[in-house]
PDB file of C-alpha atoms in Angstrom:
ATOM      1  CA  ASP N 558    -134.323  19.075  28.012  1.00 84.00           C
ATOM      2  CA  SER N 559    -136.581  17.204  26.292  1.00 90.00           C
ATOM      3  CA  GLY N 560    -137.328  14.741  28.913  1.00 95.00           C
ATOM      4  CA  VAL N 561    -135.724  12.012  27.092  1.00 97.00           C
ATOM      5  CA  THR N 562    -132.655  10.114  28.659  1.00 97.00           C
ATOM      6  CA  GLN N 563    -130.193   8.133  27.141  1.00 98.00           C
ATOM      7  CA  THR N 564    -127.302   6.295  28.657  1.00 98.00           C
ATOM      8  CA  PRO N 565    -124.291   5.812  28.251  1.00 98.00           C
ATOM      9  CA  LYS N 566    -123.194   9.230  26.962  1.00 97.00           C
ATOM     10  CA  HIS N 567    -120.098   7.975  25.435  1.00 97.00           C
ATOM     11  CA  LEU N 568    -119.078   4.505  24.650  1.00 97.00           C
ATOM     12  CA  ILE N 569    -115.584   3.084  23.183  1.00 98.00           C
ATOM     13  CA  THR N 570    -115.384  -0.655  22.186  1.00 98.00           C
ATOM     14  CA  ALA N 571    -113.448  -3.109  20.262  1.00 98.00           C
ATOM     15  CA  THR N 572    -114.783  -4.590  16.728  1.00 98.00           C
ATOM     16  CA  GLY N 573    -116.650  -7.771  17.343  1.00 98.00           C
ATOM     17  CA  GLN N 574    -117.950  -6.903  20.620  1.00 98.00           C
ATOM     18  CA  ARG N 575    -121.680  -6.222  21.832  1.00 98.00           C
ATOM     19  CA  VAL N 576    -122.986  -3.106  23.590  1.00 98.00           C
ATOM     20  CA  THR N 577    -126.474  -2.215  25.157  1.00 98.00           C
ATOM     21  CA  LEU N 578    -127.610   1.674  24.660  1.00 98.00           C
ATOM     22  CA  ARG N 579    -130.719   2.698  26.916  1.00 98.00           C
ATOM     23  CA  CYS N 580    -133.490   4.957  26.746  1.00 98.00           C
ATOM     24  CA  SER N 581    -136.152   6.347  28.865  1.00 98.00           C
ATOM     25  CA  PRO N 582    -138.780   8.226  27.153  1.00 98.00           C
ATOM     26  CA  ARG N 583    -140.517  11.329  28.314  1.00 97.00           C
ATOM     27  CA  SER N 584    -143.089  10.493  31.096  1.00 96.00           C
ATOM     28  CA  GLY N 585    -146.517   9.489  29.578  1.00 95.00           C
ATOM     29  CA  ASP N 586    -144.945   8.847  26.178  1.00 96.00           C
ATOM     30  CA  LEU N 587    -145.541   5.208  25.004  1.00 95.00           C
ATOM     31  CA  SER N 588    -143.611   4.934  21.557  1.00 94.00           C
ATOM     32  CA  VAL N 589    -139.899   4.757  21.180  1.00 95.00           C
ATOM     33  CA  TYR N 590    -137.664   5.056  18.445  1.00 94.00           C
ATOM     34  CA  TRP N 591    -134.080   4.566  17.531  1.00 96.00           C
ATOM     35  CA  TYR N 592    -131.970   6.353  14.987  1.00 96.00           C
ATOM     36  CA  GLN N 593    -128.442   6.233  13.983  1.00 96.00           C
ATOM     37  CA  GLN N 594    -126.573   9.413  12.933  1.00 95.00           C
ATOM     38  CA  SER N 595    -123.402   9.028  10.793  1.00 90.00           C
ATOM     39  CA  LEU N 596    -121.298  11.465   8.759  1.00 79.00           C
ATOM     40  CA  ASP N 597    -122.072   9.918   5.594  1.00 74.00           C
ATOM     41  CA  GLN N 598    -125.591   8.746   6.126  1.00 73.00           C
ATOM     42  CA  GLY N 599    -127.344  11.584   8.304  1.00 82.00           C
ATOM     43  CA  LEU N 600    -130.197  10.593  10.570  1.00 90.00           C
ATOM     44  CA  GLN N 601    -131.286   6.991   9.716  1.00 92.00           C
ATOM     45  CA  PHE N 602    -134.513   5.475  11.344  1.00 91.00           C
ATOM     46  CA  LEU N 603    -133.817   2.131  13.010  1.00 95.00           C
ATOM     47  CA  ILE N 604    -136.771   0.893  14.655  1.00 94.00           C
ATOM     48  CA  GLN N 605    -140.028   1.988  16.308  1.00 93.00           C
ATOM     49  CA  TYR N 606    -141.738   0.655  19.574  1.00 94.00           C
ATOM     50  CA  TYR N 607    -144.996   1.129  20.705  1.00 93.00           C
ATOM     51  CA  ASN N 608    -146.145   0.052  24.300  1.00 94.00           C
ATOM     52  CA  GLY N 609    -143.679  -2.876  24.375  1.00 96.00           C
ATOM     53  CA  GLU N 610    -144.341  -4.258  20.646  1.00 95.00           C
ATOM     54  CA  GLU N 611    -142.430  -3.691  17.474  1.00 94.00           C
ATOM     55  CA  ARG N 612    -144.215  -0.979  15.286  1.00 91.00           C
ATOM     56  CA  ALA N 613    -141.950  -0.158  12.542  1.00 89.00           C
ATOM     57  CA  LYS N 614    -138.439  -0.976  11.069  1.00 90.00           C
ATOM     58  CA  GLY N 615    -136.114   0.989   9.327  1.00 89.00           C
ATOM     59  CA  ASN N 616    -132.713   0.491   8.289  1.00 84.00           C
ATOM     60  CA  ILE N 617    -131.773  -1.623  11.245  1.00 94.00           C
ATOM     61  CA  LEU N 618    -128.922  -4.358  10.479  1.00 96.00           C
ATOM     62  CA  GLU N 619    -129.597  -8.090  11.584  1.00 96.00           C
ATOM     63  CA  ARG N 620    -126.844  -7.414  13.837  1.00 97.00           C
ATOM     64  CA  PHE N 621    -128.862  -4.927  15.909  1.00 98.00           C
ATOM     65  CA  SER N 622    -131.677  -5.618  17.952  1.00 97.00           C
ATOM     66  CA  ALA N 623    -134.224  -3.581  20.441  1.00 98.00           C
ATOM     67  CA  GLN N 624    -136.740  -4.181  22.832  1.00 98.00           C
ATOM     68  CA  GLN N 625    -139.155  -1.986  25.004  1.00 98.00           C
ATOM     69  CA  PHE N 626    -139.716  -3.195  28.408  1.00 98.00           C
ATOM     70  CA  PRO N 627    -143.125  -3.066  30.673  1.00 97.00           C
ATOM     71  CA  ASP N 628    -141.572   0.219  32.227  1.00 96.00           C
ATOM     72  CA  LEU N 629    -141.613   1.567  28.685  1.00 97.00           C
ATOM     73  CA  HIS N 630    -137.817   2.183  28.566  1.00 98.00           C
ATOM     74  CA  SER N 631    -135.979   0.807  25.624  1.00 98.00           C
ATOM     75  CA  GLU N 632    -132.754  -0.739  24.759  1.00 98.00           C
ATOM     76  CA  LEU N 633    -130.659  -1.039  21.653  1.00 98.00           C
ATOM     77  CA  ASN N 634    -128.399  -4.183  21.444  1.00 98.00           C
ATOM     78  CA  LEU N 635    -125.523  -3.753  19.078  1.00 98.00           C
ATOM     79  CA  SER N 636    -123.577  -6.855  18.234  1.00 98.00           C
ATOM     80  CA  SER N 637    -120.438  -8.123  16.424  1.00 98.00           C
ATOM     81  CA  LEU N 638    -119.461  -4.252  15.790  1.00 98.00           C
ATOM     82  CA  GLU N 639    -117.589  -3.049  12.859  1.00 97.00           C
ATOM     83  CA  LEU N 640    -115.713  -0.082  12.533  1.00 96.00           C
ATOM     84  CA  GLY N 641    -118.668   1.586  10.520  1.00 95.00           C
ATOM     85  CA  ASP N 642    -121.109   1.143  13.451  1.00 96.00           C
ATOM     86  CA  SER N 643    -119.414   4.200  15.156  1.00 96.00           C
ATOM     87  CA  ALA N 644    -121.890   6.889  14.936  1.00 96.00           C
ATOM     88  CA  LEU N 645    -124.425   8.809  17.271  1.00 97.00           C
ATOM     89  CA  TYR N 646    -127.180   6.714  18.528  1.00 98.00           C
ATOM     90  CA  PHE N 647    -130.548   8.907  19.033  1.00 97.00           C
ATOM     91  CA  CYS N 648    -133.471   7.356  21.186  1.00 97.00           C
ATOM     92  CA  ALA N 649    -136.745   9.630  20.768  1.00 96.00           C
ATOM     93  CA  SER N 650    -140.340   9.456  22.015  1.00 95.00           C
ATOM     94  CA  SER N 651    -144.062  10.263  21.042  1.00 92.00           C
ATOM     95  CA  LEU N 652    -147.124  10.066  22.768  1.00 91.00           C
ATOM     96  CA  GLY N 653    -149.010   7.627  20.439  1.00 84.00           C
ATOM     97  CA  VAL N 654    -148.369   6.160  17.044  1.00 79.00           C
ATOM     98  CA  GLY N 655    -150.174   8.722  14.739  1.00 72.00           C
ATOM     99  CA  ALA N 656    -148.522   9.604  11.821  1.00 69.00           C
ATOM    100  CA  ARG N 657    -148.281  13.326  12.851  1.00 76.00           C
ATOM    101  CA  GLU N 658    -146.778  12.915  16.464  1.00 81.00           C
ATOM    102  CA  THR N 659    -144.387  15.162  17.494  1.00 86.00           C
ATOM    103  CA  GLN N 660    -141.023  13.113  18.415  1.00 90.00           C
ATOM    104  CA  TYR N 661    -138.732  14.244  21.112  1.00 94.00           C
ATOM    105  CA  PHE N 662    -135.047  13.188  21.008  1.00 96.00           C
ATOM    106  CA  GLY N 663    -132.686  12.483  23.683  1.00 97.00           C
ATOM    107  CA  PRO N 664    -128.974  13.758  23.931  1.00 96.00           C
ATOM    108  CA  GLY N 665    -127.601  10.388  22.029  1.00 97.00           C
ATOM    109  CA  THR N 666    -124.866   7.826  22.671  1.00 98.00           C
ATOM    110  CA  ARG N 667    -121.456   8.320  20.855  1.00 97.00           C
ATOM    111  CA  LEU N 668    -120.390   4.983  20.025  1.00 97.00           C
ATOM    112  CA  LEU N 669    -116.868   4.535  18.556  1.00 97.00           C
ATOM    113  CA  VAL N 670    -115.821   1.110  17.489  1.00 97.00           C
ATOM    114  CA  LEU N 671    -112.056   0.756  17.236  1.00 97.00           C
TER     115      LEU N 671
ATOM    116  CA  GLY L 347    -133.061   6.625  -1.563  1.00 33.00           C
ATOM    117  CA  GLU L 348    -133.418   9.683   0.396  1.00 40.00           C
ATOM    118  CA  SER L 349    -136.858  11.575  -0.271  1.00 52.00           C
ATOM    119  CA  VAL L 350    -135.686  14.792   1.511  1.00 63.00           C
ATOM    120  CA  GLY L 351    -132.843  16.883   0.971  1.00 59.00           C
ATOM    121  CA  LEU L 352    -131.591  20.519   1.785  1.00 53.00           C
ATOM    122  CA  HIS L 353    -130.677  22.957  -1.004  1.00 63.00           C
ATOM    123  CA  LEU L 354    -127.483  24.366   0.617  1.00 78.00           C
ATOM    124  CA  PRO L 355    -125.159  22.637   3.224  1.00 88.00           C
ATOM    125  CA  THR L 356    -124.419  25.633   5.076  1.00 92.00           C
ATOM    126  CA  LEU L 357    -125.481  29.240   5.359  1.00 94.00           C
ATOM    127  CA  SER L 358    -123.894  32.125   6.587  1.00 96.00           C
ATOM    128  CA  VAL L 359    -125.817  35.175   8.223  1.00 96.00           C
ATOM    129  CA  GLN L 360    -125.108  38.265  10.119  1.00 97.00           C
ATOM    130  CA  GLU L 361    -126.835  38.675  13.463  1.00 97.00           C
ATOM    131  CA  GLY L 362    -130.312  40.446  13.172  1.00 97.00           C
ATOM    132  CA  ASP L 363    -130.641  39.295   9.463  1.00 96.00           C
ATOM    133  CA  ASN L 364    -133.564  36.910   8.599  1.00 96.00           C
ATOM    134  CA  SER L 365    -132.453  33.275   7.690  1.00 96.00           C
ATOM    135  CA  ILE L 366    -134.167  31.068   4.897  1.00 96.00           C
ATOM    136  CA  ILE L 367    -133.247  27.487   4.875  1.00 95.00           C
ATOM    137  CA  ASN L 368    -134.892  25.538   2.289  1.00 93.00           C
ATOM    138  CA  CYS L 369    -135.694  21.557   1.838  1.00 92.00           C
ATOM    139  CA  ALA L 370    -136.774  19.952  -1.279  1.00 90.00           C
ATOM    140  CA  TYR L 371    -138.970  16.494  -0.768  1.00 86.00           C
ATOM    141  CA  SER L 372    -139.490  13.927  -3.657  1.00 79.00           C
ATOM    142  CA  ASN L 373    -142.611  12.294  -2.381  1.00 82.00           C
ATOM    143  CA  SER L 374    -145.819  13.851  -3.191  1.00 83.00           C
ATOM    144  CA  ALA L 375    -147.500  11.616  -0.436  1.00 84.00           C
ATOM    145  CA  SER L 376    -145.700  13.062   2.317  1.00 86.00           C
ATOM    146  CA  ASP L 377    -148.101  14.662   4.400  1.00 86.00           C
ATOM    147  CA  TYR L 378    -146.244  16.107   7.569  1.00 89.00           C
ATOM    148  CA  PHE L 379    -143.316  17.912   7.732  1.00 92.00           C
ATOM    149  CA  ILE L 380    -141.297  19.042  10.702  1.00 93.00           C
ATOM    150  CA  TRP L 381    -138.036  21.124  11.417  1.00 95.00           C
ATOM    151  CA  TYR L 382    -135.459  20.293  13.718  1.00 95.00           C
ATOM    152  CA  LYS L 383    -132.558  22.190  14.990  1.00 96.00           C
ATOM    153  CA  GLN L 384    -129.551  20.571  16.353  1.00 95.00           C
ATOM    154  CA  GLU L 385    -126.821  22.141  18.422  1.00 94.00           C
ATOM    155  CA  SER L 386    -123.192  20.683  18.479  1.00 91.00           C
ATOM    156  CA  GLY L 387    -123.241  17.551  21.144  1.00 88.00           C
ATOM    157  CA  LYS L 388    -127.016  17.717  21.521  1.00 92.00           C
ATOM    158  CA  GLY L 389    -130.141  15.592  20.314  1.00 94.00           C
ATOM    159  CA  PRO L 390    -132.146  17.447  17.447  1.00 95.00           C
ATOM    160  CA  GLN L 391    -134.793  19.632  18.782  1.00 95.00           C
ATOM    161  CA  PHE L 392    -138.103  20.158  17.653  1.00 94.00           C
ATOM    162  CA  ILE L 393    -138.690  23.656  16.175  1.00 95.00           C
ATOM    163  CA  ILE L 394    -141.925  23.583  14.332  1.00 96.00           C
ATOM    164  CA  ASP L 395    -144.088  21.254  11.982  1.00 94.00           C
ATOM    165  CA  ILE L 396    -146.818  21.723   9.182  1.00 94.00           C
ATOM    166  CA  ARG L 397    -148.979  19.488   7.731  1.00 90.00           C
ATOM    167  CA  SER L 398    -150.017  18.945   3.912  1.00 88.00           C
ATOM    168  CA  ASN L 399    -153.332  21.028   4.066  1.00 89.00           C
ATOM    169  CA  MET L 400    -151.377  23.940   4.908  1.00 92.00           C
ATOM    170  CA  ASP L 401    -148.882  26.377   3.294  1.00 94.00           C
ATOM    171  CA  LYS L 402    -147.860  28.646   6.123  1.00 97.00           C
ATOM    172  CA  ARG L 403    -147.280  28.068   9.922  1.00 97.00           C
ATOM    173  CA  GLN L 404    -145.935  30.739  12.169  1.00 97.00           C
ATOM    174  CA  GLY L 405    -144.155  30.248  15.708  1.00 94.00           C
ATOM    175  CA  GLN L 406    -142.119  32.321  17.771  1.00 93.00           C
ATOM    176  CA  ARG L 407    -139.206  34.209  15.078  1.00 96.00           C
ATOM    177  CA  VAL L 408    -139.855  30.980  12.972  1.00 98.00           C
ATOM    178  CA  THR L 409    -142.055  30.619  10.053  1.00 98.00           C
ATOM    179  CA  VAL L 410    -142.618  27.195   7.826  1.00 97.00           C
ATOM    180  CA  LEU L 411    -143.757  27.473   4.298  1.00 97.00           C
ATOM    181  CA  LEU L 412    -144.861  24.614   2.378  1.00 96.00           C
ATOM    182  CA  ASN L 413    -145.309  24.517  -1.446  1.00 94.00           C
ATOM    183  CA  LYS L 414    -146.825  21.281  -2.364  1.00 91.00           C
ATOM    184  CA  THR L 415    -146.746  22.028  -6.250  1.00 91.00           C
ATOM    185  CA  VAL L 416    -143.061  22.100  -6.445  1.00 91.00           C
ATOM    186  CA  LYS L 417    -142.574  19.764  -3.023  1.00 91.00           C
ATOM    187  CA  HIS L 418    -140.430  22.563  -1.359  1.00 92.00           C
ATOM    188  CA  LEU L 419    -140.408  23.381   2.110  1.00 93.00           C
ATOM    189  CA  SER L 420    -138.718  26.564   3.885  1.00 95.00           C
ATOM    190  CA  LEU L 421    -137.840  27.721   7.314  1.00 97.00           C
ATOM    191  CA  GLN L 422    -137.458  31.330   7.812  1.00 97.00           C
ATOM    192  CA  ILE L 423    -136.109  32.644  11.200  1.00 97.00           C
ATOM    193  CA  ALA L 424    -136.688  36.333  11.671  1.00 97.00           C
ATOM    194  CA  ALA L 425    -133.832  38.656  13.340  1.00 97.00           C
ATOM    195  CA  THR L 426    -131.257  35.761  13.722  1.00 97.00           C
ATOM    196  CA  GLN L 427    -129.314  35.485  16.842  1.00 96.00           C
ATOM    197  CA  PRO L 428    -125.849  33.758  17.681  1.00 96.00           C
ATOM    198  CA  GLY L 429    -127.908  31.117  19.445  1.00 96.00           C
ATOM    199  CA  ASP L 430    -129.624  29.892  16.176  1.00 97.00           C
ATOM    200  CA  SER L 431    -126.329  28.469  15.062  1.00 97.00           C
ATOM    201  CA  ALA L 432    -126.706  24.835  14.668  1.00 96.00           C
ATOM    202  CA  VAL L 433    -127.730  22.231  12.071  1.00 95.00           C
ATOM    203  CA  TYR L 434    -131.163  22.463  10.803  1.00 95.00           C
ATOM    204  CA  PHE L 435    -132.913  19.313   9.306  1.00 93.00           C
ATOM    205  CA  CYS L 436    -136.078  19.012   7.841  1.00 93.00           C
ATOM    206  CA  ALA L 437    -137.716  15.527   7.991  1.00 91.00           C
ATOM    207  CA  GLU L 438    -141.094  14.139   6.719  1.00 89.00           C
ATOM    208  CA  ASN L 439    -143.281  11.454   7.463  1.00 84.00           C
ATOM    209  CA  ASN L 440    -145.056   9.566   4.300  1.00 71.00           C
ATOM    210  CA  GLY L 441    -146.314   6.379   6.173  1.00 58.00           C
ATOM    211  CA  GLN L 442    -143.863   4.068   4.392  1.00 55.00           C
ATOM    212  CA  ALA L 443    -142.185   3.286   7.608  1.00 48.00           C
ATOM    213  CA  GLY L 444    -144.825   3.738  10.130  1.00 60.00           C
ATOM    214  CA  THR L 445    -144.585   6.789  11.873  1.00 62.00           C
ATOM    215  CA  ALA L 446    -140.907   7.007  11.215  1.00 78.00           C
ATOM    216  CA  LEU L 447    -139.265   9.964  10.426  1.00 85.00           C
ATOM    217  CA  ILE L 448    -137.222  10.408   7.065  1.00 86.00           C
ATOM    218  CA  PHE L 449    -134.418  13.524   7.671  1.00 89.00           C
ATOM    219  CA  GLY L 450    -132.624  15.298   5.191  1.00 85.00           C
ATOM    220  CA  LYS L 451    -129.118  15.741   5.442  1.00 82.00           C
ATOM    221  CA  GLY L 452    -129.106  19.097   7.397  1.00 90.00           C
ATOM    222  CA  THR L 453    -127.907  22.676   6.663  1.00 93.00           C
ATOM    223  CA  THR L 454    -125.578  24.199   9.096  1.00 94.00           C
ATOM    224  CA  LEU L 455    -126.313  27.829  10.140  1.00 96.00           C
ATOM    225  CA  SER L 456    -123.360  29.996  11.192  1.00 96.00           C
ATOM    226  CA  VAL L 457    -124.517  33.486  12.658  1.00 96.00           C
ATOM    227  CA  SER L 458    -122.207  35.860  13.473  1.00 95.00           C
ATOM    228  CA  SER L 459    -122.147  39.208  15.410  1.00 89.00           C
TER     229      SER L 459
END
């Protein structure tokens, strides 16, 4: 158990809908990262937050957004969902923002868009 | 495009054998590399990391080798056990996206007893 929690574990929804994925980092970690894992693209970095502020952005679609709250939990919002958004979404956390910080991953949320 | 990749998508070994999983990277500026293990239905689990100022690092039953000359990384697992069956990813940090990790596509290790 990495100490990172994610809810829900599974999510089934329809195209055009909006969902919110939630992540709680390990105790003491200030950085939260979101990744998408699909069969054809592998693990892709989406976005990073550090202590409530956006720190880095990867291949995140404009339909997706995220935030990190004062208690350091983070939410990833996915809107206008398309079939191709079906994937595993992982949250990871690390203590700080150093380039060599170990990132610990949560168990993921499996999203299925029908 | 993707800068980190693995040579083989699958590797099958017998229990007790040593396993070697390879990874090539293309960005010579990358300075931190990590191996993760992902079991079915779970998130990636940190195994071991190495910085570019090292060429070898050892953990419990695992060794990571880094060859910067040919931009090659390998993970060696000694005395492979059925519990080692998983997908193994190498990842790099090259500073282009803050501290984000860039993952390769993974090698599936199957251990038969």
